[in-house]
Coordinates of C-alpha atoms in Angstrom, one line a residue:
X1 CA -0.2 0.2 0.2
X2 CA 1.4 3.3 -1.3
X3 CA 0.1 5.5 2.0
X4 CA 1.2 4.8 5.4
X5 CA -1.3 7.4 7.0
X6 CA -5.1 7.8 7.6
X7 CA -7.3 10.0 9.2
X8 CA -10.8 8.5 9.3
X9 CA -13.9 10.7 10.8
X10 CA -16.9 8.7 11.9
X11 CA -18.4 10.5 14.8
X12 CA -21.7 10.3 15.2
X13 CA -24.3 7.2 15.0
X14 CA -22.7 3.5 15.6
X15 CA -24.0 3.4 11.6
X16 CA -20.6 5.7 11.2
X17 CA -18.4 4.7 14.2
X18 CA -18.6 1.2 13.7
X19 CA -17.7 0.7 9.6
X20 CA -15.2 3.5 10.3
X21 CA -13.5 1.7 13.1
X22 CA -13.5 -1.7 11.0
X23 CA -11.9 0.5 8.3
X24 CA -9.1 1.6 10.5
X25 CA -8.2 -1.9 12.3
X26 CA -7.8 -2.9 8.8
X27 CA -5.4 -0.4 7.7
X28 CA -3.5 -0.9 10.6
X29 CA -3.5 -4.4 10.1
X30 CA -2.1 -3.9 6.5
X31 CA 0.8 -1.9 8.1
X32 CA -0.8 1.9 8.3
X33 CA -1.3 4.1 10.8
X34 CA -5.2 5.5 11.6
X35 CA -6.5 8.0 13.6
X36 CA -10.1 8.8 14.1
X37 CA -11.7 11.7 14.7
X38 CA -15.4 11.9 16.7
X39 CA -17.9 13.9 17.5
X40 CA -21.4 14.0 19.1
X41 CA -23.2 13.2 22.3
X42 CA -21.4 9.4 21.7
X43 CA -17.9 10.7 21.5
X44 CA -16.6 9.6 24.5
X45 CA -18.0 6.2 24.7
X46 CA -16.7 5.3 20.7
X47 CA -13.2 6.7 21.9
X48 CA -13.1 4.2 24.5
X49 CA -14.0 1.4 21.8
X50 CA -11.6 2.5 19.8
X51 CA -8.8 2.7 22.3
X52 CA -9.8 -0.9 23.5
X53 CA -9.0 -1.7 19.8
X54 CA -5.4 -0.2 19.8
X55 CA -6.8 2.9 17.7
X56 CA -5.9 6.8 18.4
X57 CA -9.0 8.6 18.8
X58 CA -9.3 12.2 19.2
X59 CA -12.6 13.9 20.4
X60 CA -13.7 17.2 18.2
X61 CA -16.4 19.8 18.6
X62 CA -19.4 19.1 16.3
X63 CA -23.4 19.4 16.7
X64 CA -26.0 18.4 14.6
X65 CA -27.3 20.5 12.0
X66 CA -30.4 22.6 11.9
X67 CA -32.4 25.3 10.2
X68 CA -33.7 26.6 13.0
X69 CA -31.9 30.0 14.1
X70 CA -30.4 29.3 17.5
X71 CA -29.1 25.4 16.6
X72 CA -27.6 26.7 13.1
X73 CA -25.4 29.1 15.1
X74 CA -24.3 26.3 17.3
X75 CA -23.6 24.4 14.4
X76 CA -21.4 27.0 12.7
X77 CA -19.5 27.9 15.7
X78 CA -19.1 24.4 16.2
X79 CA -17.5 23.3 12.9
X80 CA -15.5 26.9 13.0
X81 CA -14.0 25.4 16.6
X82 CA -14.2 21.8 15.0
X83 CA -11.9 22.9 12.0
X84 CA -9.1 24.6 13.9
X85 CA -9.2 21.6 15.8
X86 CA -8.7 19.3 13.0
X87 CA -5.9 21.8 11.5
X88 CA -3.8 21.1 14.4
X89 CA -4.1 17.7 14.0
X90 CA -3.6 17.5 10.8
X91 CA -0.1 19.4 11.2
X92 CA 1.0 17.0 13.7
X93 CA -0.2 13.8 12.1
X94 CA 0.2 14.7 8.3
X95 CA -2.1 12.3 7.2
X96 CA -1.9 11.1 3.4
X97 CA -6.1 11.2 3.3
X98 CA -9.0 11.8 4.9
X99 CA -11.8 9.2 5.0
X100 CA -15.3 10.9 5.9
X101 CA -18.3 8.4 7.1
X102 CA -20.3 10.8 6.5
X103 CA -22.9 12.7 9.5
X104 CA -22.7 16.3 11.1
X105 CA -19.6 15.4 12.9
X106 CA -17.9 15.1 9.5
X107 CA -18.1 18.7 8.5
X108 CA -15.5 20.3 11.1
X109 CA -12.4 17.5 9.7
X110 CA -14.1 18.2 5.8
X111 CA -13.3 22.0 5.9
X112 CA -9.7 21.2 7.9
X113 CA -8.9 18.7 4.8
X114 CA -9.8 21.3 2.3
X115 CA -7.6 23.9 4.0
X116 CA -4.8 21.5 4.5
X117 CA -5.1 20.1 0.9
X118 CA -5.5 16.5 2.1
X119 CA -7.0 14.2 -0.5
X120 CA -10.8 14.0 0.7
X121 CA -12.6 10.3 0.2
X122 CA -16.2 9.4 1.6
X123 CA -17.9 6.5 2.5
X124 CA -21.9 6.2 2.7
X125 CA -23.5 3.6 4.9
X126 CA -27.3 3.4 2.5
X127 CA -28.6 3.0 -0.5
X128 CA -30.0 6.2 -0.4
X129 CA -27.0 9.2 0.1
X130 CA -26.8 11.2 3.1
X131 CA -27.4 14.8 2.4
X132 CA -23.5 15.3 4.3
X133 CA -21.7 13.1 2.0
X134 CA -23.6 14.8 -0.9
X135 CA -22.9 18.4 0.0
X136 CA -19.3 17.4 0.7
X137 CA -18.8 15.2 -2.6
X138 CA -17.7 17.8 -4.8
X139 CA -14.5 18.5 -2.7
X140 CA -13.9 14.3 -2.9
X141 CA -11.9 12.5 -5.0
X142 CA -14.5 9.3 -4.7
X143 CA -17.4 8.2 -2.9
X144 CA -17.2 4.5 -1.6
X145 CA -20.9 3.1 -2.2
X146 CA -21.8 0.2 0.6
X147 CA -25.0 -0.8 -1.5
X148 CA -25.6 0.4 -5.4
X149 CA -27.4 3.4 -5.3
X150 CA -30.1 5.6 -7.8
X151 CA -28.1 8.7 -6.4
X152 CA -25.0 8.7 -8.4
X153 CA -26.0 11.2 -10.4
X154 CA -26.2 13.7 -7.8
X155 CA -22.8 12.9 -6.6
X156 CA -20.0 15.6 -7.1
X157 CA -17.4 12.5 -7.6
X158 CA -16.8 9.7 -8.7
X159 CA -18.9 6.6 -6.9
X160 CA -17.6 3.4 -6.3
X161 CA -19.1 0.1 -5.0
X162 CA -17.1 -1.4 -2.6
X163 CA -19.6 -2.6 0.0
X164 CA -20.3 -1.8 4.2
X165 CA -17.0 -2.6 6.5
X166 CA -18.2 -5.0 8.8
X167 CA -16.8 -5.5 12.6
X168 CA -13.5 -8.2 11.6
X169 CA -15.0 -10.4 14.6
X170 CA -18.2 -11.3 12.8
X171 CA -16.7 -12.5 9.7
X172 CA -13.6 -14.2 10.9
X173 CA -14.2 -18.1 11.5
X174 CA -17.8 -18.2 11.4
X175 CA -19.1 -21.2 13.0
X176 CA -21.3 -23.9 11.3
X177 CA -25.1 -24.0 12.5
X178 CA -24.0 -26.6 14.5
X179 CA -21.3 -25.1 15.8
X180 CA -22.8 -21.9 16.6
X181 CA -26.1 -23.8 18.5
X182 CA -23.4 -25.6 20.7
X183 CA -21.7 -22.8 21.5
X184 CA -25.1 -20.6 22.8
X185 CA -26.0 -23.7 24.9
X186 CA -22.5 -23.2 26.4
X187 CA -22.7 -19.7 26.9
X188 CA -26.1 -19.4 28.2
X189 CA -26.9 -22.7 29.3
X190 CA -29.9 -23.8 26.7
X191 CA -30.7 -26.9 25.7
X192 CA -31.3 -25.6 21.9
X193 CA -31.2 -28.9 19.6
X194 CA -29.5 -28.9 16.3
X195 CA -32.5 -30.1 14.2
X196 CA -35.2 -27.8 15.3
X197 CA -35.7 -24.4 13.6
X198 CA -34.4 -21.5 15.1
X199 CA -36.1 -18.0 14.7
X200 CA -33.9 -14.6 15.5
X201 CA -35.4 -11.4 16.4
X202 CA -34.3 -7.8 17.1
X203 CA -34.2 -4.4 16.5
X204 CA -31.3 -2.8 17.5
X205 CA -30.3 0.1 19.9
X206 CA -33.4 2.4 18.5
X207 CA -36.6 0.9 17.1
X208 CA -37.3 -2.3 19.0
X209 CA -40.7 -1.2 20.7
X210 CA -42.6 -2.2 18.1
X211 CA -41.0 -5.5 16.8
X212 CA -41.3 -6.9 20.8
X213 CA -44.7 -5.9 20.8
X214 CA -45.7 -7.6 17.4
X215 CA -43.4 -10.4 17.0
X216 CA -44.2 -12.9 19.9
X217 CA -44.3 -16.7 19.7
X218 CA -47.9 -17.8 20.6
X219 CA -47.9 -19.7 23.9
X220 CA -49.5 -23.1 22.3
X221 CA -46.7 -23.2 20.0
X222 CA -44.8 -26.9 20.4
X223 CA -41.7 -27.7 22.4
X224 CA -40.2 -29.0 18.6
X225 CA -41.5 -26.8 16.5
X226 CA -39.1 -23.9 17.1
X227 CA -36.5 -22.3 19.1
X228 CA -36.1 -18.8 19.7
X229 CA -33.4 -15.7 20.3
X230 CA -34.3 -12.5 20.8
X231 CA -32.5 -9.4 21.2
X232 CA -35.1 -7.3 23.1
X233 CA -33.2 -3.9 23.5
X234 CA -31.9 -1.9 26.9
X235 CA -34.7 -2.4 29.6
X236 CA -37.0 -4.2 27.2
X237 CA -36.2 -8.1 28.6
X238 CA -38.3 -8.3 31.6
X239 CA -41.5 -7.2 29.6
X240 CA -41.2 -10.1 27.4
X241 CA -39.6 -12.5 29.8
X242 CA -43.1 -12.5 31.7
X243 CA -44.9 -13.1 28.5
X244 CA -43.3 -16.3 27.6
X245 CA -43.6 -17.9 31.3
X246 CA -44.9 -21.2 31.0
X247 CA -43.9 -21.6 27.3
X248 CA -42.8 -24.9 26.3
X249 CA -40.6 -23.9 23.6
X250 CA -36.4 -23.3 24.0
X251 CA -35.9 -19.4 24.3
X252 CA -33.0 -17.2 24.8
X253 CA -34.2 -13.4 25.5
X254 CA -31.3 -11.1 25.6
X255 CA -31.0 -7.1 25.9
X256 CA -27.9 -7.3 23.6
X257 CA -24.6 -9.3 23.0
X258 CA -21.8 -9.2 20.8
X259 CA -22.1 -12.9 19.9
X260 CA -24.1 -12.1 16.8
X261 CA -22.2 -13.9 14.9
X262 CA -23.5 -17.3 16.7
X263 CA -26.9 -15.8 16.4
X264 CA -26.8 -15.5 12.2
X265 CA -25.4 -18.6 12.0
X266 CA -27.7 -20.4 14.7
X267 CA -30.6 -18.6 12.5
X268 CA -32.8 -20.0 10.3
X269 CA -35.1 -17.2 10.1
X270 CA -34.5 -13.7 10.9
X271 CA -36.8 -10.5 12.1
X272 CA -34.9 -7.1 12.0
X273 CA -34.6 -3.7 11.3
X274 CA -33.2 -2.7 7.8
X275 CA -30.0 -0.5 8.8
X276 CA -27.2 -0.4 6.6
X277 CA -25.2 -3.0 8.7
X278 CA -27.6 -5.2 9.6
X279 CA -28.4 -5.7 5.8
X280 CA -24.8 -6.3 5.0
X281 CA -24.8 -8.9 7.8
X282 CA -27.5 -10.6 6.6
X283 CA -26.0 -10.9 3.2
X284 CA -22.8 -12.2 4.3
X285 CA -24.3 -15.1 6.5
X286 CA -26.7 -16.0 4.1
X287 CA -29.9 -15.8 6.2
X288 CA -33.7 -15.4 5.0
X289 CA -35.0 -12.4 6.7
X290 CA -38.5 -10.4 7.1
X291 CA -37.0 -6.9 7.1
X292 CA -38.9 -4.2 9.3
X293 CA -37.6 -0.8 8.6
X294 CA -37.7 1.8 11.0
X295 CA -39.9 4.5 10.4
X296 CA -38.4 7.2 11.5
X297 CA -34.7 6.9 9.8
X298 CA -33.5 10.1 7.8
X299 CA -35.0 10.3 4.6
X300 CA -36.6 6.5 5.0
X301 CA -33.4 5.3 4.0
X302 CA -33.9 1.8 5.7
X303 CA -36.9 1.5 3.3
X304 CA -34.4 1.5 0.5
X305 CA -31.9 -0.8 2.0
X306 CA -34.3 -3.4 2.7
X307 CA -35.4 -3.0 -1.2
X308 CA -31.9 -3.9 -1.9
X309 CA -32.7 -7.4 -0.7
X310 CA -36.1 -8.7 -1.6
X311 CA -35.5 -8.6 -5.4
X312 CA -33.5 -12.1 -4.7
X313 CA -36.1 -13.6 -3.1
X314 CA -34.0 -13.9 0.4
X315 CA -35.8 -11.2 2.3
X316 CA -39.4 -9.4 2.5
X317 CA -40.2 -6.3 3.3
X318 CA -43.3 -5.3 6.1
X319 CA -43.4 -1.5 6.8
X320 CA -43.4 -0.9 10.3
X321 CA -47.2 0.4 10.8
X322 CA -48.4 -2.9 8.9
X323 CA -46.4 -5.0 11.5
X324 CA -49.0 -6.9 13.6
X325 CA -49.2 -9.6 15.8
X326 CA -51.0 -11.5 13.4
X327 CA -49.5 -10.7 10.4
X328 CA -46.2 -11.7 12.1
X329 CA -47.9 -15.2 13.5
X330 CA -48.7 -15.7 9.5
X331 CA -45.6 -15.6 8.1
X332 CA -44.1 -17.5 11.1
X333 CA -46.5 -20.4 10.2
X334 CA -44.9 -20.0 7.0
X335 CA -41.9 -20.4 7.7
X336 CA -42.7 -23.2 9.8
X337 CA -44.6 -25.3 7.1
X338 CA -41.2 -25.5 5.4
X339 CA -38.0 -24.1 7.3
X340 CA -35.6 -25.9 4.6
X341 CA -36.7 -23.5 1.7
X342 CA -36.3 -20.7 3.8
X343 CA -32.8 -21.6 4.4
X344 CA -32.2 -22.1 0.8
X345 CA -33.7 -18.8 0.2
X346 CA -31.9 -17.4 2.7
X347 CA -28.3 -18.2 0.6
X348 CA -29.5 -16.4 -2.3
X349 CA -28.4 -13.3 -0.5
X350 CA -25.0 -14.1 -0.5
X351 CA -24.3 -13.3 -4.1
X352 CA -25.1 -9.5 -2.9
X353 CA -22.3 -9.6 -0.2
X354 CA -19.2 -7.6 0.2
X355 CA -17.3 -9.6 2.8
X356 CA -14.2 -7.4 1.8
X357 CA -15.2 -3.9 2.0
X358 CA -12.8 -2.4 4.6
X359 CA -9.7 -3.6 2.0
X360 CA -12.2 -2.8 -0.9
X361 CA -12.0 0.9 0.5
X362 CA -8.4 0.8 1.2
X363 CA -7.5 -0.6 -2.1
X364 CA -9.8 2.6 -3.8
X365 CA -7.8 5.1 -1.6
X366 CA -4.1 3.7 -2.6
X367 CA -5.2 3.5 -6.6
X368 CA -6.7 6.7 -6.9
X369 CA -4.0 8.4 -4.6
X370 CA -0.8 6.4 -6.8
X371 CA -3.1 7.5 -10.0
X372 CA -2.8 11.4 -8.9
X373 CA 0.8 10.9 -8.2
X374 CA 1.7 9.4 -11.6

């Protein structure tokens, strides 16, 4: 690789931070030196997470964008302060490039990047390009796409399909379905069986409420019909645990857990939201999914993400407003009639996967930097 130092601006939500962290980890694995710039209310926690993986991170000034007069003034002041912070960081670190993952937290680094004449690259984690990336694209050498997008014509720089960077742990040494069930049994003292269909339900850190309410297995479901893994979200486990009291089928109810690779590998049928990372994970694991897009996502981007998977036949989309307990039970019964058919449908998603997305993005940056020097 011809470049040695990379700054990644990935503050904001987890949808910006974790892909940026994955790229930084891959870059350091290849011998490079990475630094993260983080802004927003989650910056302190994100900084600790990055440093736990040996990645340096710096918190910068950043405030969400708003057209309202007072918040707009705060945003402009934060960009001004953050840009000067970033200029000092750039002078000390001497980056070969800046990779911005989008969001309001990327405006200060991009301003500093422009003033420092450092090459700028962008990444977008959804089918619909974010407003921040569209505004910054005329300054960039290229924008890396997680998915094919209808917005390419609106982009002010070349748009290159690379995929969504996922956590390395998720894709390293993926267990077989049988091994995943064994690990789950040992870890949580469960009695899951390999011959019983496994249902995985989760709603993410946001938007789990309606999924928890509507996606409930009927109490009369026989013990051998299915086994359930349900990630409820923080503070929501007790209610669901009380609901399932006395049910005969095996179940594992958790608020959250880092062992998503085990859960995906064990699952035969998944119900979940349609964030960019989730959609990419489903494709990498080849799991059939009922996708319920988060209805309050900016630009309704989760609906567009879901539509990336549905034409393959390996997923279906149910709008949140149409998700009811009756609709869920109907879909569940269809699955239980022929679980093997749904397993085969899920495998079609693998054709849409980009398991090497982090390496693809770094290769894109390397190639374009080399071309600009020749």
